[in-house]
PDB file of C-alpha atoms and ligand atoms in Angstrom:
ATOM      1  CA  MET A   2     157.918-122.763  45.518  1.00 55.00           C
ATOM      2  CA  ASN A   3     155.429-125.640  45.878  1.00 59.00           C
ATOM      3  CA  THR A   4     152.753-125.944  43.185  1.00 74.00           C
ATOM      4  CA  GLU A   5     150.065-127.094  45.730  1.00 86.00           C
ATOM      5  CA  ASN A   6     147.179-124.405  46.122  1.00 92.00           C
ATOM      6  CA  LEU A   7     146.718-123.614  49.810  1.00 93.00           C
ATOM      7  CA  ILE A   8     143.869-121.088  49.157  1.00 95.00           C
ATOM      8  CA  SER A   9     141.557-121.180  46.082  1.00 96.00           C
ATOM      9  CA  PHE A  10     138.799-118.624  45.509  1.00 97.00           C
ATOM     10  CA  ASP A  11     136.440-119.134  42.784  1.00 97.00           C
ATOM     11  CA  ASN A  12     133.903-116.399  42.065  1.00 97.00           C
ATOM     12  CA  VAL A  13     133.397-115.551  45.686  1.00 98.00           C
ATOM     13  CA  THR A  14     130.902-112.811  46.620  1.00 98.00           C
ATOM     14  CA  VAL A  15     130.260-111.386  50.008  1.00 97.00           C
ATOM     15  CA  SER A  16     127.548-109.019  51.019  1.00 96.00           C
ATOM     16  CA  PHE A  17     126.390-107.535  54.236  1.00 93.00           C
ATOM     17  CA  TRP A  18     122.917-106.151  55.272  1.00 87.00           C
ATOM     18  CA  GLN A  19     123.549-102.530  56.270  1.00 81.00           C
ATOM     19  CA  ASN A  20     121.319-100.286  58.264  1.00 76.00           C
ATOM     20  CA  ASN A  21     121.715 -96.942  56.341  1.00 69.00           C
ATOM     21  CA  MET A  22     118.625 -94.990  57.776  1.00 69.00           C
ATOM     22  CA  GLY A  23     119.582 -94.540  61.358  1.00 70.00           C
ATOM     23  CA  VAL A  24     117.251 -97.183  62.698  1.00 70.00           C
ATOM     24  CA  HIS A  25     118.471 -98.072  66.251  1.00 73.00           C
ATOM     25  CA  SER A  26     115.358 -99.394  68.080  1.00 76.00           C
ATOM     26  CA  ILE A  27     112.190-101.259  67.516  1.00 77.00           C
ATOM     27  CA  LYS A  28     110.272 -98.063  67.628  1.00 76.00           C
ATOM     28  CA  ASP A  29     112.441 -96.529  64.757  1.00 72.00           C
ATOM     29  CA  LEU A  30     111.785 -99.764  62.928  1.00 72.00           C
ATOM     30  CA  VAL A  31     108.088 -99.676  63.056  1.00 75.00           C
ATOM     31  CA  SER A  32     107.838 -96.090  62.265  1.00 73.00           C
ATOM     32  CA  HIS A  33     109.632 -96.739  59.023  1.00 67.00           C
ATOM     33  CA  ARG A  34     107.544 -97.698  56.127  1.00 65.00           C
ATOM     34  CA  LYS A  35     110.348 -99.207  54.093  1.00 67.00           C
ATOM     35  CA  ASN A  36     112.916-101.772  55.148  1.00 73.00           C
ATOM     36  CA  PRO A  37     115.845 -99.678  56.368  1.00 72.00           C
ATOM     37  CA  PHE A  38     118.339-102.505  55.634  1.00 79.00           C
ATOM     38  CA  THR A  39     120.036-102.624  52.253  1.00 84.00           C
ATOM     39  CA  ASN A  40     122.107-105.437  51.053  1.00 89.00           C
ATOM     40  CA  LYS A  41     125.588-104.185  50.093  1.00 92.00           C
ATOM     41  CA  THR A  42     127.983-106.308  48.057  1.00 95.00           C
ATOM     42  CA  ILE A  43     131.458-105.873  49.582  1.00 96.00           C
ATOM     43  CA  LEU A  44     133.487-108.395  47.436  1.00 98.00           C
ATOM     44  CA  LYS A  45     132.342-109.274  44.032  1.00 97.00           C
ATOM     45  CA  ASN A  46     133.214-112.423  41.990  1.00 97.00           C
ATOM     46  CA  ILE A  47     136.690-112.862  43.629  1.00 98.00           C
ATOM     47  CA  SER A  48     138.843-115.548  42.075  1.00 97.00           C
ATOM     48  CA  PHE A  49     142.502-116.213  42.967  1.00 97.00           C
ATOM     49  CA  ASP A  50     144.843-119.036  44.054  1.00 96.00           C
ATOM     50  CA  VAL A  51     147.639-118.899  46.673  1.00 96.00           C
ATOM     51  CA  LYS A  52     150.265-121.601  46.479  1.00 95.00           C
ATOM     52  CA  ARG A  53     151.922-123.171  49.520  1.00 93.00           C
ATOM     53  CA  GLY A  54     154.944-120.824  50.330  1.00 94.00           C
ATOM     54  CA  GLU A  55     153.654-118.047  48.227  1.00 96.00           C
ATOM     55  CA  CYS A  56     153.572-114.489  49.829  1.00 96.00           C
ATOM     56  CA  MET A  57     150.691-112.513  48.436  1.00 97.00           C
ATOM     57  CA  GLY A  58     150.157-108.707  49.043  1.00 97.00           C
ATOM     58  CA  ILE A  59     146.725-107.276  49.177  1.00 97.00           C
ATOM     59  CA  LEU A  60     146.521-103.577  48.153  1.00 97.00           C
ATOM     60  CA  GLY A  61     143.642-101.155  47.834  1.00 97.00           C
ATOM     61  CA  ARG A  62     142.250 -97.963  49.083  1.00 96.00           C
ATOM     62  CA  ASN A  63     140.451 -97.778  52.468  1.00 95.00           C
ATOM     63  CA  GLY A  64     137.134 -99.510  52.362  1.00 95.00           C
ATOM     64  CA  SER A  65     138.030-101.540  49.184  1.00 97.00           C
ATOM     65  CA  GLY A  66     137.375-104.872  50.950  1.00 96.00           C
ATOM     66  CA  LYS A  67     140.928-106.053  52.028  1.00 95.00           C
ATOM     67  CA  SER A  68     139.942-106.926  55.711  1.00 92.00           C
ATOM     68  CA  THR A  69     136.656-108.449  54.543  1.00 94.00           C
ATOM     69  CA  LEU A  70     138.608-110.699  52.210  1.00 95.00           C
ATOM     70  CA  LEU A  71     140.992-111.783  55.066  1.00 92.00           C
ATOM     71  CA  ARG A  72     138.190-112.481  57.392  1.00 89.00           C
ATOM     72  CA  THR A  73     136.503-114.514  54.653  1.00 92.00           C
ATOM     73  CA  ILE A  74     139.618-116.560  54.088  1.00 90.00           C
ATOM     74  CA  ALA A  75     139.895-117.178  57.806  1.00 84.00           C
ATOM     75  CA  GLY A  76     136.271-118.540  57.832  1.00 84.00           C
ATOM     76  CA  LEU A  77     134.862-115.631  59.899  1.00 84.00           C
ATOM     77  CA  ILE A  78     132.488-114.548  57.050  1.00 91.00           C
ATOM     78  CA  LYS A  79     130.514-116.878  54.955  1.00 93.00           C
ATOM     79  CA  PRO A  80     130.404-115.930  51.223  1.00 96.00           C
ATOM     80  CA  GLN A  81     126.918-115.800  49.653  1.00 95.00           C
ATOM     81  CA  GLU A  82     128.233-117.234  46.305  1.00 96.00           C
ATOM     82  CA  GLY A  83     131.149-119.017  44.952  1.00 97.00           C
ATOM     83  CA  THR A  84     133.475-121.628  46.364  1.00 96.00           C
ATOM     84  CA  MET A  85     136.557-121.359  48.456  1.00 95.00           C
ATOM     85  CA  THR A  86     139.009-124.064  49.592  1.00 94.00           C
ATOM     86  CA  ILE A  87     141.586-123.523  52.279  1.00 91.00           C
ATOM     87  CA  ASN A  88     144.168-126.348  52.962  1.00 90.00           C
ATOM     88  CA  GLY A  89     146.033-124.939  55.977  1.00 84.00           C
ATOM     89  CA  THR A  90     145.887-123.576  59.445  1.00 82.00           C
ATOM     90  CA  PHE A  91     145.889-119.930  60.397  1.00 78.00           C
ATOM     91  CA  ALA A  92     147.575-117.627  62.803  1.00 74.00           C
ATOM     92  CA  PRO A  93     144.928-115.260  64.396  1.00 70.00           C
ATOM     93  CA  ILE A  94     144.175-112.278  62.194  1.00 72.00           C
ATOM     94  CA  LEU A  95     145.102-109.298  64.260  1.00 73.00           C
ATOM     95  CA  ALA A  96     144.393-105.859  62.592  1.00 69.00           C
ATOM     96  CA  ILE A  97     144.797-102.553  64.179  1.00 64.00           C
ATOM     97  CA  GLY A  98     141.999-102.432  66.724  1.00 62.00           C
ATOM     98  CA  ALA A  99     140.660-105.808  65.947  1.00 71.00           C
ATOM     99  CA  GLY A 100     141.203-109.318  67.195  1.00 79.00           C
ATOM    100  CA  LEU A 101     142.312-108.429  70.671  1.00 88.00           C
ATOM    101  CA  GLU A 102     139.751-108.322  73.498  1.00 90.00           C
ATOM    102  CA  LEU A 103     140.267-104.814  74.917  1.00 92.00           C
ATOM    103  CA  GLU A 104     138.788-105.486  78.452  1.00 95.00           C
ATOM    104  CA  LEU A 105     141.489-108.165  78.913  1.00 96.00           C
ATOM    105  CA  SER A 106     145.114-107.755  79.840  1.00 97.00           C
ATOM    106  CA  GLY A 107     148.012-108.635  77.423  1.00 96.00           C
ATOM    107  CA  TYR A 108     148.534-111.998  79.191  1.00 95.00           C
ATOM    108  CA  GLU A 109     144.893-112.875  79.051  1.00 95.00           C
ATOM    109  CA  ASN A 110     144.757-112.022  75.306  1.00 93.00           C
ATOM    110  CA  MET A 111     147.804-114.288  74.829  1.00 92.00           C
ATOM    111  CA  ASN A 112     146.053-117.098  76.666  1.00 90.00           C
ATOM    112  CA  LEU A 113     142.799-116.637  74.869  1.00 88.00           C
ATOM    113  CA  LEU A 114     144.235-116.524  71.362  1.00 86.00           C
ATOM    114  CA  LEU A 115     146.735-119.314  71.942  1.00 84.00           C
ATOM    115  CA  SER A 116     143.967-121.626  73.076  1.00 83.00           C
ATOM    116  CA  LEU A 117     141.583-120.462  70.339  1.00 78.00           C
ATOM    117  CA  TYR A 118     144.146-121.482  67.751  1.00 73.00           C
ATOM    118  CA  GLY A 119     144.944-124.821  69.241  1.00 71.00           C
ATOM    119  CA  LYS A 120     147.954-124.126  71.630  1.00 71.00           C
ATOM    120  CA  SER A 121     147.714-125.161  75.257  1.00 69.00           C
ATOM    121  CA  ARG A 122     147.402-122.208  77.714  1.00 64.00           C
ATOM    122  CA  LYS A 123     150.262-123.623  79.500  1.00 68.00           C
ATOM    123  CA  ASP A 124     152.502-123.536  76.479  1.00 75.00           C
ATOM    124  CA  THR A 125     155.084-121.386  78.388  1.00 82.00           C
ATOM    125  CA  ASN A 126     157.532-121.465  75.386  1.00 85.00           C
ATOM    126  CA  ALA A 127     154.824-119.693  73.210  1.00 87.00           C
ATOM    127  CA  ILE A 128     153.966-117.217  76.065  1.00 91.00           C
ATOM    128  CA  GLN A 129     157.680-116.541  76.582  1.00 92.00           C
ATOM    129  CA  SER A 130     158.369-116.020  72.940  1.00 92.00           C
ATOM    130  CA  ILE A 131     155.407-113.477  72.700  1.00 93.00           C
ATOM    131  CA  VAL A 132     156.649-111.592  75.771  1.00 96.00           C
ATOM    132  CA  GLU A 133     160.173-111.457  74.448  1.00 95.00           C
ATOM    133  CA  PHE A 134     159.320-110.536  70.846  1.00 95.00           C
ATOM    134  CA  SER A 135     156.818-107.802  72.036  1.00 95.00           C
ATOM    135  CA  GLU A 136     159.369-106.149  74.452  1.00 96.00           C
ATOM    136  CA  LEU A 137     156.364-105.124  76.570  1.00 96.00           C
ATOM    137  CA  SER A 138     157.006-105.101  80.303  1.00 97.00           C
ATOM    138  CA  ASP A 139     155.285-107.217  82.832  1.00 97.00           C
ATOM    139  CA  GLU A 140     153.609-104.177  84.157  1.00 97.00           C
ATOM    140  CA  VAL A 141     152.145-103.369  80.651  1.00 98.00           C
ATOM    141  CA  LEU A 142     151.208-106.949  79.913  1.00 97.00           C
ATOM    142  CA  ARG A 143     149.085-107.071  83.199  1.00 98.00           C
ATOM    143  CA  MET A 144     147.128-103.990  82.149  1.00 97.00           C
ATOM    144  CA  PRO A 145     143.779-104.077  80.232  1.00 97.00           C
ATOM    145  CA  THR A 146     144.772-103.658  76.574  1.00 95.00           C
ATOM    146  CA  LYS A 147     142.265-100.740  76.268  1.00 95.00           C
ATOM    147  CA  ARG A 148     144.868 -98.766  78.022  1.00 96.00           C
ATOM    148  CA  TYR A 149     147.605 -99.577  75.398  1.00 95.00           C
ATOM    149  CA  SER A 150     148.873 -97.065  72.798  1.00 93.00           C
ATOM    150  CA  SER A 151     148.259 -98.200  69.152  1.00 89.00           C
ATOM    151  CA  GLY A 152     152.008 -99.037  68.934  1.00 90.00           C
ATOM    152  CA  MET A 153     151.737-101.233  72.051  1.00 93.00           C
ATOM    153  CA  LEU A 154     148.705-102.999  70.532  1.00 91.00           C
ATOM    154  CA  ALA A 155     150.510-103.639  67.364  1.00 90.00           C
ATOM    155  CA  ARG A 156     153.477-105.116  69.304  1.00 92.00           C
ATOM    156  CA  LEU A 157     151.213-107.587  71.103  1.00 93.00           C
ATOM    157  CA  ALA A 158     149.201-108.458  68.051  1.00 90.00           C
ATOM    158  CA  PHE A 159     152.214-109.200  65.831  1.00 90.00           C
ATOM    159  CA  SER A 160     153.955-111.002  68.498  1.00 92.00           C
ATOM    160  CA  ILE A 161     150.803-113.352  69.110  1.00 89.00           C
ATOM    161  CA  SER A 162     150.570-113.873  65.398  1.00 87.00           C
ATOM    162  CA  VAL A 163     154.040-115.148  64.879  1.00 88.00           C
ATOM    163  CA  ALA A 164     154.112-117.255  67.949  1.00 87.00           C
ATOM    164  CA  ASN A 165     151.531-119.609  66.324  1.00 77.00           C
ATOM    165  CA  ASP A 166     153.087-122.227  64.272  1.00 77.00           C
ATOM    166  CA  SER A 167     150.495-122.214  61.642  1.00 83.00           C
ATOM    167  CA  ASP A 168     150.710-122.612  57.859  1.00 88.00           C
ATOM    168  CA  ILE A 169     149.307-119.278  56.889  1.00 90.00           C
ATOM    169  CA  LEU A 170     150.399-115.968  58.439  1.00 90.00           C
ATOM    170  CA  ILE A 171     147.991-112.999  57.955  1.00 89.00           C
ATOM    171  CA  ILE A 172     149.068-109.513  58.536  1.00 90.00           C
ATOM    172  CA  ASP A 173     146.491-106.678  58.195  1.00 89.00           C
ATOM    173  CA  GLU A 174     148.111-103.329  58.434  1.00 86.00           C
ATOM    174  CA  ILE A 175     149.602-103.866  61.969  1.00 81.00           C
ATOM    175  CA  LEU A 176     153.071-102.774  61.113  1.00 81.00           C
ATOM    176  CA  ALA A 177     152.303 -99.216  60.260  1.00 80.00           C
ATOM    177  CA  VAL A 178     151.723 -97.986  63.892  1.00 81.00           C
ATOM    178  CA  GLY A 179     154.824 -99.608  65.570  1.00 80.00           C
ATOM    179  CA  ASP A 180     157.923 -97.525  66.060  1.00 87.00           C
ATOM    180  CA  GLN A 181     160.908 -97.827  63.557  1.00 89.00           C
ATOM    181  CA  GLY A 182     162.739-100.399  65.684  1.00 90.00           C
ATOM    182  CA  PHE A 183     159.675-102.633  65.851  1.00 90.00           C
ATOM    183  CA  GLN A 184     158.941-102.265  62.109  1.00 89.00           C
ATOM    184  CA  VAL A 185     162.411-103.445  61.276  1.00 90.00           C
ATOM    185  CA  LYS A 186     162.196-106.351  63.749  1.00 92.00           C
ATOM    186  CA  CYS A 187     158.788-107.342  62.233  1.00 91.00           C
ATOM    187  CA  MET A 188     160.105-107.240  58.687  1.00 91.00           C
ATOM    188  CA  GLU A 189     163.044-109.515  59.732  1.00 93.00           C
ATOM    189  CA  LYS A 190     160.604-111.902  61.282  1.00 93.00           C
ATOM    190  CA  ILE A 191     158.403-111.927  58.279  1.00 93.00           C
ATOM    191  CA  TYR A 192     161.517-112.820  56.145  1.00 93.00           C
ATOM    192  CA  GLN A 193     162.191-115.651  58.483  1.00 93.00           C
ATOM    193  CA  VAL A 194     158.653-116.907  58.336  1.00 92.00           C
ATOM    194  CA  LYS A 195     158.946-116.833  54.614  1.00 93.00           C
ATOM    195  CA  ALA A 196     162.153-118.688  54.486  1.00 93.00           C
ATOM    196  CA  GLU A 197     160.562-121.384  56.531  1.00 92.00           C
ATOM    197  CA  GLY A 198     158.187-121.893  53.649  1.00 91.00           C
ATOM    198  CA  LYS A 199     155.126-120.552  55.210  1.00 92.00           C
ATOM    199  CA  THR A 200     152.411-118.826  53.254  1.00 94.00           C
ATOM    200  CA  ILE A 201     151.814-115.084  54.027  1.00 94.00           C
ATOM    201  CA  LEU A 202     148.863-112.733  53.218  1.00 94.00           C
ATOM    202  CA  PHE A 203     150.142-109.139  53.720  1.00 94.00           C
ATOM    203  CA  VAL A 204     147.908-106.059  53.601  1.00 93.00           C
ATOM    204  CA  SER A 205     149.821-102.879  53.738  1.00 91.00           C
ATOM    205  CA  HIS A 206     149.622 -99.377  52.344  1.00 90.00           C
ATOM    206  CA  PHE A 207     153.402 -99.358  51.910  1.00 91.00           C
ATOM    207  CA  PRO A 208     154.110-100.683  48.421  1.00 94.00           C
ATOM    208  CA  ASP A 209     157.772-100.768  49.212  1.00 92.00           C
ATOM    209  CA  ASP A 210     157.318-103.278  51.971  1.00 92.00           C
ATOM    210  CA  VAL A 211     154.982-105.271  49.715  1.00 95.00           C
ATOM    211  CA  VAL A 212     157.654-105.351  46.952  1.00 96.00           C
ATOM    212  CA  LYS A 213     160.182-106.559  49.646  1.00 93.00           C
ATOM    213  CA  ILE A 214     158.104-109.414  51.017  1.00 94.00           C
ATOM    214  CA  CYS A 215     155.629-110.477  48.428  1.00 96.00           C
ATOM    215  CA  ASP A 216     156.006-112.615  45.285  1.00 96.00           C
ATOM    216  CA  THR A 217     152.433-111.860  43.989  1.00 97.00           C
ATOM    217  CA  ALA A 218     149.739-109.234  44.811  1.00 98.00           C
ATOM    218  CA  ILE A 219     146.163-108.305  44.142  1.00 98.00           C
ATOM    219  CA  LEU A 220     144.823-104.882  43.875  1.00 98.00           C
ATOM    220  CA  LEU A 221     141.175-104.516  45.100  1.00 98.00           C
ATOM    221  CA  GLU A 222     139.061-101.578  43.850  1.00 97.00           C
ATOM    222  CA  ASN A 223     135.407-101.317  45.215  1.00 97.00           C
ATOM    223  CA  GLY A 224     135.457-104.985  46.157  1.00 97.00           C
ATOM    224  CA  VAL A 225     136.734-106.282  42.726  1.00 98.00           C
ATOM    225  CA  ILE A 226     140.198-107.531  41.881  1.00 98.00           C
ATOM    226  CA  SER A 227     141.129-105.017  39.319  1.00 97.00           C
ATOM    227  CA  HIS A 228     144.810-106.259  38.955  1.00 96.00           C
ATOM    228  CA  ARG A 229     146.526-109.404  39.925  1.00 96.00           C
ATOM    229  CA  GLY A 230     149.995-110.717  39.218  1.00 97.00           C
ATOM    230  CA  ASP A 231     153.715-109.962  40.110  1.00 98.00           C
ATOM    231  CA  ALA A 232     153.961-107.947  43.323  1.00 98.00           C
ATOM    232  CA  LYS A 233     156.215-105.266  41.658  1.00 98.00           C
ATOM    233  CA  ILE A 234     153.762-104.597  38.764  1.00 98.00           C
ATOM    234  CA  ILE A 235     150.674-104.489  41.107  1.00 98.00           C
ATOM    235  CA  CYS A 236     152.386-101.963  43.504  1.00 97.00           C
ATOM    236  CA  GLU A 237     152.926 -99.675  40.507  1.00 97.00           C
ATOM    237  CA  GLN A 238     149.259 -99.968  39.574  1.00 96.00           C
ATOM    238  CA  TYR A 239     148.302 -99.109  43.349  1.00 97.00           C
ATOM    239  CA  LYS A 240     150.546 -96.094  43.255  1.00 96.00           C
ATOM    240  CA  SER A 241     148.909 -94.852  40.166  1.00 95.00           C
ATOM    241  CA  LEU A 242     145.554 -94.734  41.923  1.00 94.00           C
ATOM    242  CA  PHE A 243     146.623 -91.676  43.883  1.00 93.00           C
TER     243      PHE A 243
HETATM  244  N1  ADP B 324     130.459-106.429  59.408  1.00 74.10           N
HETATM  245  C1  ADP B 324     130.065-105.556  58.390  1.00 74.10           C
HETATM  246  N2  ADP B 324     128.878-105.209  58.203  1.00 74.10           N
HETATM  247  C2  ADP B 324     128.527-104.288  57.286  1.00 74.10           C
HETATM  248  N3  ADP B 324     129.482-103.651  56.417  1.00 74.10           N
HETATM  249  C3  ADP B 324     130.821-104.033  56.608  1.00 74.10           C
HETATM  250  C4  ADP B 324     131.246-104.973  57.500  1.00 74.10           C
HETATM  251  N4  ADP B 324     132.604-105.045  57.498  1.00 74.10           N
HETATM  252  C5  ADP B 324     132.883-104.349  56.617  1.00 74.10           C
HETATM  253  N5  ADP B 324     131.954-103.657  55.963  1.00 74.10           N
HETATM  254  C6  ADP B 324     132.032-102.609  54.795  1.00 74.10           C
HETATM  255  O1  ADP B 324     132.816-103.292  53.853  1.00 74.10           O
HETATM  256  C7  ADP B 324     133.554-102.416  53.126  1.00 74.10           C
HETATM  257  C8  ADP B 324     135.012-102.895  53.099  1.00 74.10           C
HETATM  258  O2  ADP B 324     135.584-102.786  54.336  1.00 74.10           O
HETATM  259  P1  ADP B 324     137.021-103.407  54.808  1.00 74.10           P
HETATM  260  O3  ADP B 324     137.075-104.749  54.242  1.00 74.10           O
HETATM  261  O4  ADP B 324     137.125-103.110  56.146  1.00 74.10           O
HETATM  262  O5  ADP B 324     137.973-102.466  53.766  1.00 74.10           O
HETATM  263  P2  ADP B 324     139.549-102.337  53.864  1.00 74.10           P
HETATM  264  O6  ADP B 324     140.119-103.228  54.848  1.00 74.10           O
HETATM  265  O7  ADP B 324     139.980-102.384  52.473  1.00 74.10           O
HETATM  266  O8  ADP B 324     139.755-100.846  54.293  1.00 74.10           O
HETATM  267  C9  ADP B 324     133.321-101.008  53.838  1.00 74.10           C
HETATM  268  O9  ADP B 324     132.435-100.300  53.125  1.00 74.10           O
HETATM  269  C10 ADP B 324     132.760-101.415  55.225  1.00 74.10           C
HETATM  270  O10 ADP B 324     131.844-100.386  55.664  1.00 74.10           O
HETATM  271 MG1   MG B 325     141.197-103.089  56.587  1.00 74.10          MG
END
């Protein structure tokens, strides 16, 4: 593995303003004496490095901040404190129910995401590789994605992610909903991407998959990295939470 850091986080803190008092209109707002918005810290003092070619697992309970961390890495969220350095290009982050435009068809989503991530819409090789990998029919790919099952969405999302020739592949729990055949195919593809020397960030609730793919891992608990190190050891820590 290369020693160059592709991703460096130094004391990064991310917080959101949340409306916790059911205020949905201006009338609600003026009838409230107090400010209904509270500032909630989601990620606290996060520090870690990922080397080029490293595959890092991100584990943690629901709501512990995994997706927020990925979205921060991808530049979709700006941290309030700390510094982060990213030295590579990304595949789009496609999580279950996020990243795809549900009013658009499968083909339209492919075109949109390919052009957003720097590929030409007319890149017929990329389109063909997405279609082939997804094993979705032409009829399905013409339908709005809001009519897809969660497994069909996962097929499309994963296929688009791996069609991008970027330095960093980000996988946020999309494998869990595919059928077994597709899961096996995705794992094989991830091994191949890893063998090509790409960097992978892998969020999964299946420690066995994390151990198979990842070299290192972090465990997030309430927005804090509670454990960080060898993937096998961190997976044991994760299992001991339940
Ligand atoms: N855009 C947002 N605005 C306000 N709160 C958010 C936003 N995105 C995530 N959160 C909150 O951040 C916390 C962590 O969420 P998330 O990163 O999705 O967790 P995980 O992926 O580990 O399940 C949750 O409490 C969630 O409600
Ligand atoms: Mg998540």
